[in-house]
PDB file of N, CA and C in Angstrom:
ATOM      1  N   MET A1196     -72.550  54.900 -97.028  1.00 50.00           N
ATOM      2  CA  MET A1196     -73.697  55.847 -96.683  1.00 50.00           C
ATOM      3  C   MET A1196     -73.302  56.568 -95.482  1.00 50.00           C
ATOM      4  N   PRO A1197     -73.227  57.889 -95.469  1.00 55.00           N
ATOM      5  CA  PRO A1197     -72.787  58.569 -94.461  1.00 55.00           C
ATOM      6  C   PRO A1197     -73.926  58.602 -93.415  1.00 55.00           C
ATOM      7  N   GLY A1198     -73.708  58.458 -91.955  1.00 50.00           N
ATOM      8  CA  GLY A1198     -74.646  58.551 -91.000  1.00 50.00           C
ATOM      9  C   GLY A1198     -75.516  57.483 -90.611  1.00 50.00           C
ATOM     10  N   THR A1199     -75.135  56.303 -91.323  1.00 55.00           N
ATOM     11  CA  THR A1199     -76.090  55.053 -91.326  1.00 55.00           C
ATOM     12  C   THR A1199     -75.553  54.263 -90.048  1.00 55.00           C
ATOM     13  N   CYS A1200     -74.161  54.256 -89.925  1.00 57.00           N
ATOM     14  CA  CYS A1200     -73.699  53.630 -88.630  1.00 57.00           C
ATOM     15  C   CYS A1200     -73.697  54.429 -87.318  1.00 57.00           C
ATOM     16  N   THR A1201     -73.968  53.927 -86.294  1.00 66.00           N
ATOM     17  CA  THR A1201     -73.841  54.661 -85.161  1.00 66.00           C
ATOM     18  C   THR A1201     -72.561  55.004 -84.704  1.00 66.00           C
ATOM     19  N   GLY A1202     -72.488  56.180 -84.186  1.00 72.00           N
ATOM     20  CA  GLY A1202     -71.113  56.723 -83.677  1.00 72.00           C
ATOM     21  C   GLY A1202     -70.424  57.423 -84.930  1.00 72.00           C
ATOM     22  N   THR A1203     -70.825  57.618 -86.001  1.00 79.00           N
ATOM     23  CA  THR A1203     -70.260  58.307 -87.166  1.00 79.00           C
ATOM     24  C   THR A1203     -70.879  59.674 -87.175  1.00 79.00           C
ATOM     25  N   LEU A1204     -69.795  60.764 -87.530  1.00 78.00           N
ATOM     26  CA  LEU A1204     -70.290  62.076 -87.527  1.00 78.00           C
ATOM     27  C   LEU A1204     -70.069  62.653 -88.875  1.00 78.00           C
ATOM     28  N   ASP A1205     -70.857  63.609 -89.304  1.00 88.00           N
ATOM     29  CA  ASP A1205     -70.744  64.349 -90.678  1.00 88.00           C
ATOM     30  C   ASP A1205     -69.472  65.307 -90.404  1.00 88.00           C
ATOM     31  N   LEU A1206     -69.070  65.895 -91.455  1.00 90.00           N
ATOM     32  CA  LEU A1206     -67.924  66.698 -91.412  1.00 90.00           C
ATOM     33  C   LEU A1206     -68.084  67.791 -90.600  1.00 90.00           C
ATOM     34  N   LEU A1207     -69.214  68.578 -90.611  1.00 90.00           N
ATOM     35  CA  LEU A1207     -69.700  69.866 -89.856  1.00 90.00           C
ATOM     36  C   LEU A1207     -69.610  69.425 -88.484  1.00 90.00           C
ATOM     37  N   SER A1208     -70.187  68.290 -88.043  1.00 87.00           N
ATOM     38  CA  SER A1208     -70.260  68.105 -86.534  1.00 87.00           C
ATOM     39  C   SER A1208     -68.798  67.699 -86.049  1.00 87.00           C
ATOM     40  N   PHE A1209     -68.147  66.946 -86.793  1.00 86.00           N
ATOM     41  CA  PHE A1209     -66.779  66.714 -86.425  1.00 86.00           C
ATOM     42  C   PHE A1209     -65.905  67.990 -86.218  1.00 86.00           C
ATOM     43  N   THR A1210     -65.955  68.901 -87.171  1.00 89.00           N
ATOM     44  CA  THR A1210     -65.294  70.070 -87.171  1.00 89.00           C
ATOM     45  C   THR A1210     -65.616  70.899 -85.940  1.00 89.00           C
ATOM     46  N   CYS A1211     -66.898  71.018 -85.571  1.00 87.00           N
ATOM     47  CA  CYS A1211     -67.458  71.883 -84.355  1.00 87.00           C
ATOM     48  C   CYS A1211     -66.893  71.007 -83.134  1.00 87.00           C
ATOM     49  N   GLN A1212     -66.884  69.841 -83.054  1.00 86.00           N
ATOM     50  CA  GLN A1212     -66.424  69.179 -81.888  1.00 86.00           C
ATOM     51  C   GLN A1212     -64.887  69.337 -81.666  1.00 86.00           C
ATOM     52  N   VAL A1213     -64.166  69.377 -82.777  1.00 86.00           N
ATOM     53  CA  VAL A1213     -62.583  69.404 -82.557  1.00 86.00           C
ATOM     54  C   VAL A1213     -62.494  71.088 -82.224  1.00 86.00           C
ATOM     55  N   SER A1214     -63.107  71.930 -82.740  1.00 85.00           N
ATOM     56  CA  SER A1214     -62.832  73.343 -82.566  1.00 85.00           C
ATOM     57  C   SER A1214     -63.166  73.692 -80.964  1.00 85.00           C
ATOM     58  N   GLN A1215     -64.328  73.049 -80.503  1.00 82.00           N
ATOM     59  CA  GLN A1215     -64.720  73.119 -79.078  1.00 82.00           C
ATOM     60  C   GLN A1215     -63.737  72.693 -78.186  1.00 82.00           C
ATOM     61  N   SER A1216     -63.205  71.346 -78.514  1.00 82.00           N
ATOM     62  CA  SER A1216     -62.256  70.776 -77.716  1.00 82.00           C
ATOM     63  C   SER A1216     -60.887  71.512 -77.615  1.00 82.00           C
ATOM     64  N   LEU A1217     -60.568  72.211 -78.779  1.00 79.00           N
ATOM     65  CA  LEU A1217     -59.173  73.070 -78.904  1.00 79.00           C
ATOM     66  C   LEU A1217     -59.472  74.427 -78.138  1.00 79.00           C
ATOM     67  N   CYS A1218     -60.804  74.968 -78.169  1.00 80.00           N
ATOM     68  CA  CYS A1218     -61.033  76.022 -77.348  1.00 80.00           C
ATOM     69  C   CYS A1218     -60.772  75.781 -75.840  1.00 80.00           C
ATOM     70  N   LEU A1219     -61.035  74.674 -75.302  1.00 76.00           N
ATOM     71  CA  LEU A1219     -61.213  74.272 -73.792  1.00 76.00           C
ATOM     72  C   LEU A1219     -59.677  73.694 -73.440  1.00 76.00           C
ATOM     73  N   VAL A1220     -58.721  73.643 -74.324  1.00 75.00           N
ATOM     74  CA  VAL A1220     -57.387  73.029 -73.905  1.00 75.00           C
ATOM     75  C   VAL A1220     -56.660  73.394 -72.812  1.00 75.00           C
ATOM     76  N   ASN A1221     -56.514  74.739 -72.457  1.00 70.00           N
ATOM     77  CA  ASN A1221     -55.929  75.253 -71.409  1.00 70.00           C
ATOM     78  C   ASN A1221     -56.888  75.793 -70.252  1.00 70.00           C
ATOM     79  N   LYS A1222     -58.066  75.481 -70.137  1.00 68.00           N
ATOM     80  CA  LYS A1222     -59.006  75.903 -69.216  1.00 68.00           C
ATOM     81  C   LYS A1222     -59.023  74.746 -68.296  1.00 68.00           C
ATOM     82  N   PRO A1223     -59.328  75.217 -66.721  1.00 68.00           N
ATOM     83  CA  PRO A1223     -59.493  74.073 -65.890  1.00 68.00           C
ATOM     84  C   PRO A1223     -60.749  73.341 -66.044  1.00 68.00           C
ATOM     85  N   ILE A1224     -60.784  72.192 -65.670  1.00 63.00           N
ATOM     86  CA  ILE A1224     -61.822  71.265 -65.651  1.00 63.00           C
ATOM     87  C   ILE A1224     -62.574  71.421 -64.394  1.00 63.00           C
ATOM     88  N   ALA A1225     -63.815  71.706 -64.352  1.00 62.00           N
ATOM     89  CA  ALA A1225     -64.653  71.979 -63.103  1.00 62.00           C
ATOM     90  C   ALA A1225     -65.195  70.461 -62.746  1.00 62.00           C
ATOM     91  N   THR A1226     -64.889  70.087 -61.580  1.00 59.00           N
ATOM     92  CA  THR A1226     -65.220  68.680 -61.135  1.00 59.00           C
ATOM     93  C   THR A1226     -66.156  68.805 -60.163  1.00 59.00           C
ATOM     94  N   SER A1227     -67.117  68.033 -59.990  1.00 58.00           N
ATOM     95  CA  SER A1227     -68.087  67.985 -58.952  1.00 58.00           C
ATOM     96  C   SER A1227     -67.833  66.868 -57.859  1.00 58.00           C
ATOM     97  N   ARG A1228     -67.805  67.211 -56.552  1.00 59.00           N
ATOM     98  CA  ARG A1228     -67.452  66.260 -55.652  1.00 59.00           C
ATOM     99  C   ARG A1228     -68.671  65.812 -54.843  1.00 59.00           C
ATOM    100  N   SER A1229     -68.993  64.469 -54.903  1.00 57.00           N
ATOM    101  CA  SER A1229     -70.107  63.925 -54.287  1.00 57.00           C
ATOM    102  C   SER A1229     -70.057  64.237 -52.836  1.00 57.00           C
ATOM    103  N   HIS A1230     -69.008  63.922 -52.294  1.00 54.00           N
ATOM    104  CA  HIS A1230     -68.985  64.113 -50.686  1.00 54.00           C
ATOM    105  C   HIS A1230     -68.839  65.566 -50.148  1.00 54.00           C
ATOM    106  N   SER A1231     -68.879  66.467 -51.050  1.00 51.00           N
ATOM    107  CA  SER A1231     -68.778  68.038 -50.329  1.00 51.00           C
ATOM    108  C   SER A1231     -70.208  68.446 -50.219  1.00 51.00           C
ATOM    109  N   ARG A1232     -70.283  69.207 -49.377  1.00 52.00           N
ATOM    110  CA  ARG A1232     -71.694  69.849 -49.076  1.00 52.00           C
ATOM    111  C   ARG A1232     -71.758  71.120 -49.848  1.00 52.00           C
ATOM    112  N   ALA A1233     -72.872  71.404 -50.395  1.00 51.00           N
ATOM    113  CA  ALA A1233     -73.169  72.572 -51.309  1.00 51.00           C
ATOM    114  C   ALA A1233     -73.461  73.812 -50.304  1.00 51.00           C
ATOM    115  N   SER A1234     -73.805  73.535 -48.953  1.00 51.00           N
ATOM    116  CA  SER A1234     -74.201  74.636 -48.153  1.00 51.00           C
ATOM    117  C   SER A1234     -73.026  75.227 -47.487  1.00 51.00           C
ATOM    118  N   SER A1235     -71.963  74.385 -47.329  1.00 50.00           N
ATOM    119  CA  SER A1235     -70.691  75.011 -46.630  1.00 50.00           C
ATOM    120  C   SER A1235     -69.596  75.230 -47.561  1.00 50.00           C
ATOM    121  N   PRO A1236     -69.457  76.506 -47.870  1.00 53.00           N
ATOM    122  CA  PRO A1236     -68.354  76.605 -48.874  1.00 53.00           C
ATOM    123  C   PRO A1236     -67.034  76.524 -48.177  1.00 53.00           C
ATOM    124  N   THR A1237     -66.056  75.941 -48.970  1.00 52.00           N
ATOM    125  CA  THR A1237     -64.710  75.984 -48.297  1.00 52.00           C
ATOM    126  C   THR A1237     -63.870  77.142 -48.308  1.00 52.00           C
ATOM    127  N   PRO A1238     -63.029  77.467 -47.078  1.00 54.00           N
ATOM    128  CA  PRO A1238     -62.503  78.647 -47.262  1.00 54.00           C
ATOM    129  C   PRO A1238     -61.292  78.750 -47.946  1.00 54.00           C
ATOM    130  N   ALA A1239     -61.047  79.908 -48.615  1.00 55.00           N
ATOM    131  CA  ALA A1239     -59.863  80.030 -49.422  1.00 55.00           C
ATOM    132  C   ALA A1239     -58.581  79.825 -48.787  1.00 55.00           C
ATOM    133  N   LEU A1240     -57.611  79.023 -49.134  1.00 52.00           N
ATOM    134  CA  LEU A1240     -56.493  78.669 -48.578  1.00 52.00           C
ATOM    135  C   LEU A1240     -55.294  79.738 -48.904  1.00 52.00           C
ATOM    136  N   THR A1241     -54.684  80.297 -47.979  1.00 51.00           N
ATOM    137  CA  THR A1241     -53.686  81.114 -48.297  1.00 51.00           C
ATOM    138  C   THR A1241     -52.346  80.540 -48.673  1.00 51.00           C
ATOM    139  N   SER A1242     -51.551  81.075 -49.278  1.00 50.00           N
ATOM    140  CA  SER A1242     -50.217  80.559 -49.557  1.00 50.00           C
ATOM    141  C   SER A1242     -49.394  80.090 -48.447  1.00 50.00           C
ATOM    142  N   ARG A1243     -49.589  80.814 -47.323  1.00 52.00           N
ATOM    143  CA  ARG A1243     -48.968  80.339 -45.947  1.00 52.00           C
ATOM    144  C   ARG A1243     -49.499  78.943 -45.453  1.00 52.00           C
ATOM    145  N   ARG A1244     -50.839  78.751 -45.750  1.00 53.00           N
ATOM    146  CA  ARG A1244     -51.232  77.513 -45.265  1.00 53.00           C
ATOM    147  C   ARG A1244     -50.946  76.350 -46.090  1.00 53.00           C
ATOM    148  N   LEU A1245     -50.714  76.629 -47.422  1.00 53.00           N
ATOM    149  CA  LEU A1245     -50.230  75.581 -48.334  1.00 53.00           C
ATOM    150  C   LEU A1245     -48.834  75.376 -48.236  1.00 53.00           C
ATOM    151  N   GLY A1246     -48.048  76.126 -47.568  1.00 55.00           N
ATOM    152  CA  GLY A1246     -46.599  75.937 -47.415  1.00 55.00           C
ATOM    153  C   GLY A1246     -45.828  76.448 -48.772  1.00 55.00           C
ATOM    154  N   ARG A1247     -46.580  77.175 -49.463  1.00 54.00           N
ATOM    155  CA  ARG A1247     -45.805  77.839 -50.753  1.00 54.00           C
ATOM    156  C   ARG A1247     -45.176  79.120 -50.377  1.00 54.00           C
ATOM    157  N   ARG A1248     -44.211  79.437 -50.955  1.00 55.00           N
ATOM    158  CA  ARG A1248     -43.696  80.890 -50.760  1.00 55.00           C
ATOM    159  C   ARG A1248     -44.448  81.896 -51.453  1.00 55.00           C
ATOM    160  N   PRO A1249     -44.382  83.085 -51.224  1.00 56.00           N
ATOM    161  CA  PRO A1249     -45.074  84.093 -51.895  1.00 56.00           C
ATOM    162  C   PRO A1249     -44.551  84.239 -53.214  1.00 56.00           C
ATOM    163  N   SER A1250     -45.237  85.140 -54.135  1.00 56.00           N
ATOM    164  CA  SER A1250     -44.753  85.234 -55.556  1.00 56.00           C
ATOM    165  C   SER A1250     -43.380  85.625 -55.564  1.00 56.00           C
ATOM    166  N   ASP A1251     -42.827  85.001 -56.569  1.00 70.00           N
ATOM    167  CA  ASP A1251     -41.278  85.400 -56.805  1.00 70.00           C
ATOM    168  C   ASP A1251     -41.004  86.910 -57.167  1.00 70.00           C
ATOM    169  N   VAL A1252     -39.885  87.369 -56.788  1.00 75.00           N
ATOM    170  CA  VAL A1252     -39.534  88.637 -57.171  1.00 75.00           C
ATOM    171  C   VAL A1252     -38.875  88.767 -58.549  1.00 75.00           C
ATOM    172  N   SER A1253     -39.415  89.692 -59.444  1.00 78.00           N
ATOM    173  CA  SER A1253     -38.821  89.559 -60.775  1.00 78.00           C
ATOM    174  C   SER A1253     -37.443  89.910 -60.819  1.00 78.00           C
ATOM    175  N   ARG A1254     -36.609  89.327 -61.682  1.00 78.00           N
ATOM    176  CA  ARG A1254     -35.457  89.306 -61.787  1.00 78.00           C
ATOM    177  C   ARG A1254     -34.936  90.955 -62.004  1.00 78.00           C
ATOM    178  N   GLU A1255     -35.687  91.760 -62.740  1.00 78.00           N
ATOM    179  CA  GLU A1255     -35.321  93.077 -62.906  1.00 78.00           C
ATOM    180  C   GLU A1255     -35.364  93.967 -61.637  1.00 78.00           C
ATOM    181  N   VAL A1256     -36.422  93.631 -60.824  1.00 81.00           N
ATOM    182  CA  VAL A1256     -36.576  94.342 -59.530  1.00 81.00           C
ATOM    183  C   VAL A1256     -35.397  94.043 -58.491  1.00 81.00           C
ATOM    184  N   ALA A1257     -35.148  92.693 -58.482  1.00 81.00           N
ATOM    185  CA  ALA A1257     -34.066  92.303 -57.648  1.00 81.00           C
ATOM    186  C   ALA A1257     -32.594  92.902 -58.039  1.00 81.00           C
ATOM    187  N   LYS A1258     -32.311  92.975 -59.175  1.00 82.00           N
ATOM    188  CA  LYS A1258     -31.033  93.321 -59.669  1.00 82.00           C
ATOM    189  C   LYS A1258     -30.839  94.687 -60.135  1.00 82.00           C
ATOM    190  N   ASP A1259     -31.999  95.722 -59.655  1.00 83.00           N
ATOM    191  CA  ASP A1259     -31.816  97.062 -60.150  1.00 83.00           C
ATOM    192  C   ASP A1259     -31.124  97.944 -59.279  1.00 83.00           C
ATOM    193  N   GLN A1260     -30.441  97.422 -58.224  1.00 79.00           N
ATOM    194  CA  GLN A1260     -29.321  98.224 -57.335  1.00 79.00           C
ATOM    195  C   GLN A1260     -30.074  99.473 -56.784  1.00 79.00           C
ATOM    196  N   THR A1261     -31.195  99.587 -56.689  1.00 82.00           N
ATOM    197  CA  THR A1261     -31.751 100.814 -55.988  1.00 82.00           C
ATOM    198  C   THR A1261     -32.944 100.433 -54.857  1.00 82.00           C
ATOM    199  N   SER A1262     -32.762 101.179 -53.917  1.00 84.00           N
ATOM    200  CA  SER A1262     -33.668 101.088 -52.683  1.00 84.00           C
ATOM    201  C   SER A1262     -33.758  99.575 -52.135  1.00 84.00           C
ATOM    202  N   HIS A1263     -32.900  98.901 -52.055  1.00 88.00           N
ATOM    203  CA  HIS A1263     -32.981  97.686 -51.264  1.00 88.00           C
ATOM    204  C   HIS A1263     -32.219  97.818 -50.089  1.00 88.00           C
ATOM    205  N   TRP A1264     -33.211  97.978 -48.991  1.00 90.00           N
ATOM    206  CA  TRP A1264     -32.713  98.018 -47.720  1.00 90.00           C
ATOM    207  C   TRP A1264     -33.004  96.953 -46.688  1.00 90.00           C
ATOM    208  N   PRO A1265     -32.049  96.488 -45.985  1.00 92.00           N
ATOM    209  CA  PRO A1265     -32.368  95.351 -45.104  1.00 92.00           C
ATOM    210  C   PRO A1265     -32.947  96.039 -43.912  1.00 92.00           C
ATOM    211  N   GLU A1266     -34.073  95.074 -43.420  1.00 93.00           N
ATOM    212  CA  GLU A1266     -34.691  95.339 -42.306  1.00 93.00           C
ATOM    213  C   GLU A1266     -34.542  94.183 -41.246  1.00 93.00           C
ATOM    214  N   ILE A1267     -34.140  94.484 -39.985  1.00 93.00           N
ATOM    215  CA  ILE A1267     -34.043  93.182 -39.154  1.00 93.00           C
ATOM    216  C   ILE A1267     -35.387  93.176 -38.407  1.00 93.00           C
ATOM    217  N   THR A1268     -35.923  92.013 -38.527  1.00 93.00           N
ATOM    218  CA  THR A1268     -37.253  91.628 -37.921  1.00 93.00           C
ATOM    219  C   THR A1268     -37.046  90.686 -36.696  1.00 93.00           C
ATOM    220  N   GLN A1269     -37.937  90.541 -35.911  1.00 95.00           N
ATOM    221  CA  GLN A1269     -38.264  89.601 -34.677  1.00 95.00           C
ATOM    222  C   GLN A1269     -38.560  88.231 -35.255  1.00 95.00           C
ATOM    223  N   THR A1270     -39.113  88.033 -36.450  1.00 93.00           N
ATOM    224  CA  THR A1270     -39.473  86.731 -36.896  1.00 93.00           C
ATOM    225  C   THR A1270     -38.354  86.219 -37.660  1.00 93.00           C
ATOM    226  N   ARG A1271     -38.221  84.974 -37.718  1.00 93.00           N
ATOM    227  CA  ARG A1271     -37.121  84.106 -38.412  1.00 93.00           C
ATOM    228  C   ARG A1271     -37.792  83.257 -39.489  1.00 93.00           C
ATOM    229  N   ARG A1272     -37.377  83.510 -40.752  1.00 94.00           N
ATOM    230  CA  ARG A1272     -37.882  82.747 -41.867  1.00 94.00           C
ATOM    231  C   ARG A1272     -36.668  82.243 -42.776  1.00 94.00           C
ATOM    232  N   ARG A1273     -37.044  81.403 -43.615  1.00 95.00           N
ATOM    233  CA  ARG A1273     -35.842  80.643 -44.425  1.00 95.00           C
ATOM    234  C   ARG A1273     -35.428  81.661 -45.412  1.00 95.00           C
ATOM    235  N   CYS A1274     -33.908  81.756 -45.508  1.00 94.00           N
ATOM    236  CA  CYS A1274     -33.284  82.500 -46.457  1.00 94.00           C
ATOM    237  C   CYS A1274     -33.638  82.075 -47.764  1.00 94.00           C
ATOM    238  N   ARG A1275     -33.940  82.844 -48.877  1.00 91.00           N
ATOM    239  CA  ARG A1275     -34.251  82.583 -50.102  1.00 91.00           C
ATOM    240  C   ARG A1275     -33.156  81.804 -50.838  1.00 91.00           C
ATOM    241  N   LEU A1276     -31.871  82.234 -50.608  1.00 91.00           N
ATOM    242  CA  LEU A1276     -30.700  81.624 -51.045  1.00 91.00           C
ATOM    243  C   LEU A1276     -30.248  80.345 -50.468  1.00 91.00           C
ATOM    244  N   CYS A1277     -29.875  80.307 -49.243  1.00 93.00           N
ATOM    245  CA  CYS A1277     -29.124  79.197 -48.465  1.00 93.00           C
ATOM    246  C   CYS A1277     -30.255  78.267 -47.690  1.00 93.00           C
ATOM    247  N   SER A1278     -31.469  78.939 -47.615  1.00 91.00           N
ATOM    248  CA  SER A1278     -32.415  78.220 -46.708  1.00 91.00           C
ATOM    249  C   SER A1278     -32.201  78.058 -45.246  1.00 91.00           C
ATOM    250  N   LYS A1279     -31.244  78.774 -44.655  1.00 94.00           N
ATOM    251  CA  LYS A1279     -31.008  78.904 -43.319  1.00 94.00           C
ATOM    252  C   LYS A1279     -31.904  79.894 -42.706  1.00 94.00           C
ATOM    253  N   LEU A1280     -32.013  79.849 -41.409  1.00 94.00           N
ATOM    254  CA  LEU A1280     -32.946  80.884 -40.779  1.00 94.00           C
ATOM    255  C   LEU A1280     -32.294  82.342 -40.744  1.00 94.00           C
ATOM    256  N   ALA A1281     -33.117  83.116 -41.269  1.00 94.00           N
ATOM    257  CA  ALA A1281     -32.836  84.676 -41.391  1.00 94.00           C
ATOM    258  C   ALA A1281     -33.698  85.523 -40.857  1.00 94.00           C
ATOM    259  N   THR A1282     -33.277  86.725 -40.252  1.00 93.00           N
ATOM    260  CA  THR A1282     -33.970  87.685 -39.750  1.00 93.00           C
ATOM    261  C   THR A1282     -34.012  88.967 -40.512  1.00 93.00           C
ATOM    262  N   CYS A1283     -33.226  89.026 -41.437  1.00 94.00           N
ATOM    263  CA  CYS A1283     -33.059  90.112 -42.383  1.00 94.00           C
ATOM    264  C   CYS A1283     -34.029  90.093 -43.522  1.00 94.00           C
ATOM    265  N   LEU A1284     -34.924  91.167 -43.641  1.00 93.00           N
ATOM    266  CA  LEU A1284     -35.778  91.295 -44.865  1.00 93.00           C
ATOM    267  C   LEU A1284     -35.494  92.441 -45.648  1.00 93.00           C
ATOM    268  N   CYS A1285     -35.335  92.128 -46.951  1.00 91.00           N
ATOM    269  CA  CYS A1285     -35.382  93.237 -47.845  1.00 91.00           C
ATOM    270  C   CYS A1285     -36.682  93.899 -48.049  1.00 91.00           C
ATOM    271  N   LYS A1286     -36.663  95.196 -47.715  1.00 90.00           N
ATOM    272  CA  LYS A1286     -37.914  96.014 -47.761  1.00 90.00           C
ATOM    273  C   LYS A1286     -38.407  96.139 -48.983  1.00 90.00           C
ATOM    274  N   LYS A1287     -37.629  96.185 -50.193  1.00 89.00           N
ATOM    275  CA  LYS A1287     -38.230  96.348 -51.547  1.00 89.00           C
ATOM    276  C   LYS A1287     -38.823  95.016 -52.149  1.00 89.00           C
ATOM    277  N   CYS A1288     -37.976  93.967 -51.981  1.00 88.00           N
ATOM    278  CA  CYS A1288     -38.325  92.617 -52.407  1.00 88.00           C
ATOM    279  C   CYS A1288     -39.281  91.907 -51.489  1.00 88.00           C
ATOM    280  N   SER A1289     -39.255  92.118 -50.299  1.00 89.00           N
ATOM    281  CA  SER A1289     -40.110  91.398 -49.245  1.00 89.00           C
ATOM    282  C   SER A1289     -39.656  89.835 -49.180  1.00 89.00           C
ATOM    283  N   VAL A1290     -38.348  89.786 -49.289  1.00 91.00           N
ATOM    284  CA  VAL A1290     -37.546  88.385 -49.300  1.00 91.00           C
ATOM    285  C   VAL A1290     -36.534  88.352 -48.016  1.00 91.00           C
ATOM    286  N   TYR A1291     -36.778  87.316 -47.350  1.00 93.00           N
ATOM    287  CA  TYR A1291     -35.780  87.022 -46.177  1.00 93.00           C
ATOM    288  C   TYR A1291     -34.408  86.518 -46.681  1.00 93.00           C
ATOM    289  N   LEU A1292     -33.300  87.188 -46.279  1.00 93.00           N
ATOM    290  CA  LEU A1292     -31.924  86.853 -46.684  1.00 93.00           C
ATOM    291  C   LEU A1292     -31.118  86.810 -45.600  1.00 93.00           C
ATOM    292  N   CYS A1293     -29.954  86.216 -45.655  1.00 93.00           N
ATOM    293  CA  CYS A1293     -28.979  86.167 -44.521  1.00 93.00           C
ATOM    294  C   CYS A1293     -28.091  87.327 -44.614  1.00 93.00           C
ATOM    295  N   LEU A1294     -27.742  88.047 -43.600  1.00 90.00           N
ATOM    296  CA  LEU A1294     -27.028  89.115 -43.558  1.00 90.00           C
ATOM    297  C   LEU A1294     -26.019  89.101 -42.250  1.00 90.00           C
ATOM    298  N   SER A1295     -24.862  88.445 -42.173  1.00 89.00           N
ATOM    299  CA  SER A1295     -24.100  88.168 -41.269  1.00 89.00           C
ATOM    300  C   SER A1295     -22.641  88.370 -41.587  1.00 89.00           C
ATOM    301  N   SER A1296     -21.852  88.167 -40.543  1.00 88.00           N
ATOM    302  CA  SER A1296     -20.328  88.160 -41.100  1.00 88.00           C
ATOM    303  C   SER A1296     -19.942  86.835 -41.630  1.00 88.00           C
ATOM    304  N   SER A1297     -20.582  85.750 -41.369  1.00 90.00           N
ATOM    305  CA  SER A1297     -20.226  84.448 -42.109  1.00 90.00           C
ATOM    306  C   SER A1297     -20.887  84.301 -43.449  1.00 90.00           C
ATOM    307  N   ARG A1298     -22.126  84.774 -43.560  1.00 89.00           N
ATOM    308  CA  ARG A1298     -22.899  84.770 -44.787  1.00 89.00           C
ATOM    309  C   ARG A1298     -23.547  86.095 -45.325  1.00 89.00           C
ATOM    310  N   ASN A1299     -23.551  86.357 -46.478  1.00 91.00           N
ATOM    311  CA  ASN A1299     -24.037  87.633 -46.965  1.00 91.00           C
ATOM    312  C   ASN A1299     -24.867  87.312 -48.273  1.00 91.00           C
ATOM    313  N   CYS A1300     -25.790  86.567 -48.010  1.00 92.00           N
ATOM    314  CA  CYS A1300     -26.988  86.259 -49.090  1.00 92.00           C
ATOM    315  C   CYS A1300     -27.545  87.573 -49.546  1.00 92.00           C
ATOM    316  N   PHE A1301     -27.851  88.454 -48.821  1.00 91.00           N
ATOM    317  CA  PHE A1301     -28.514  89.907 -49.096  1.00 91.00           C
ATOM    318  C   PHE A1301     -27.680  90.360 -50.190  1.00 91.00           C
ATOM    319  N   THR A1302     -26.414  90.574 -50.416  1.00 90.00           N
ATOM    320  CA  THR A1302     -25.592  91.073 -51.278  1.00 90.00           C
ATOM    321  C   THR A1302     -25.688  90.056 -52.527  1.00 90.00           C
ATOM    322  N   GLU A1303     -25.434  88.694 -52.396  1.00 90.00           N
ATOM    323  CA  GLU A1303     -25.439  87.830 -53.583  1.00 90.00           C
ATOM    324  C   GLU A1303     -26.849  87.762 -54.215  1.00 90.00           C
ATOM    325  N   PHE A1304     -27.889  88.065 -53.484  1.00 89.00           N
ATOM    326  CA  PHE A1304     -29.250  88.048 -54.157  1.00 89.00           C
ATOM    327  C   PHE A1304     -29.397  89.101 -55.103  1.00 89.00           C
ATOM    328  N   HIS A1305     -28.862  90.171 -54.625  1.00 88.00           N
ATOM    329  CA  HIS A1305     -29.219  91.597 -55.273  1.00 88.00           C
ATOM    330  C   HIS A1305     -28.055  91.928 -56.363  1.00 88.00           C
ATOM    331  N   ASN A1306     -27.045  91.018 -56.641  1.00 87.00           N
ATOM    332  CA  ASN A1306     -25.976  91.313 -57.738  1.00 87.00           C
ATOM    333  C   ASN A1306     -26.050  90.326 -58.799  1.00 87.00           C
TER     334      ASN A1306
END
């Protein structure tokens, strides 16, 4: 006898639950935090504060061989290829790369 035992579903209810769960497969789960305050919203964290590098340059843009100009800056950041400190920034890609007599990561990155 269908439905007499607790915890059993009829076919329509089961199908609805399966379809709802499949629709939610790739969506983030909203969690509630009991220790957080609802009155003070948390500020949005930038990629700089999280230690992540900015979005990657597409391969087509980096390898297109047009308008890639090195700009020497006062700030020193890690080279995208060798991870050493570099002051040369590609103006088109916005990526720091080494450009010196001993290392030429700028050319290697764009070829």
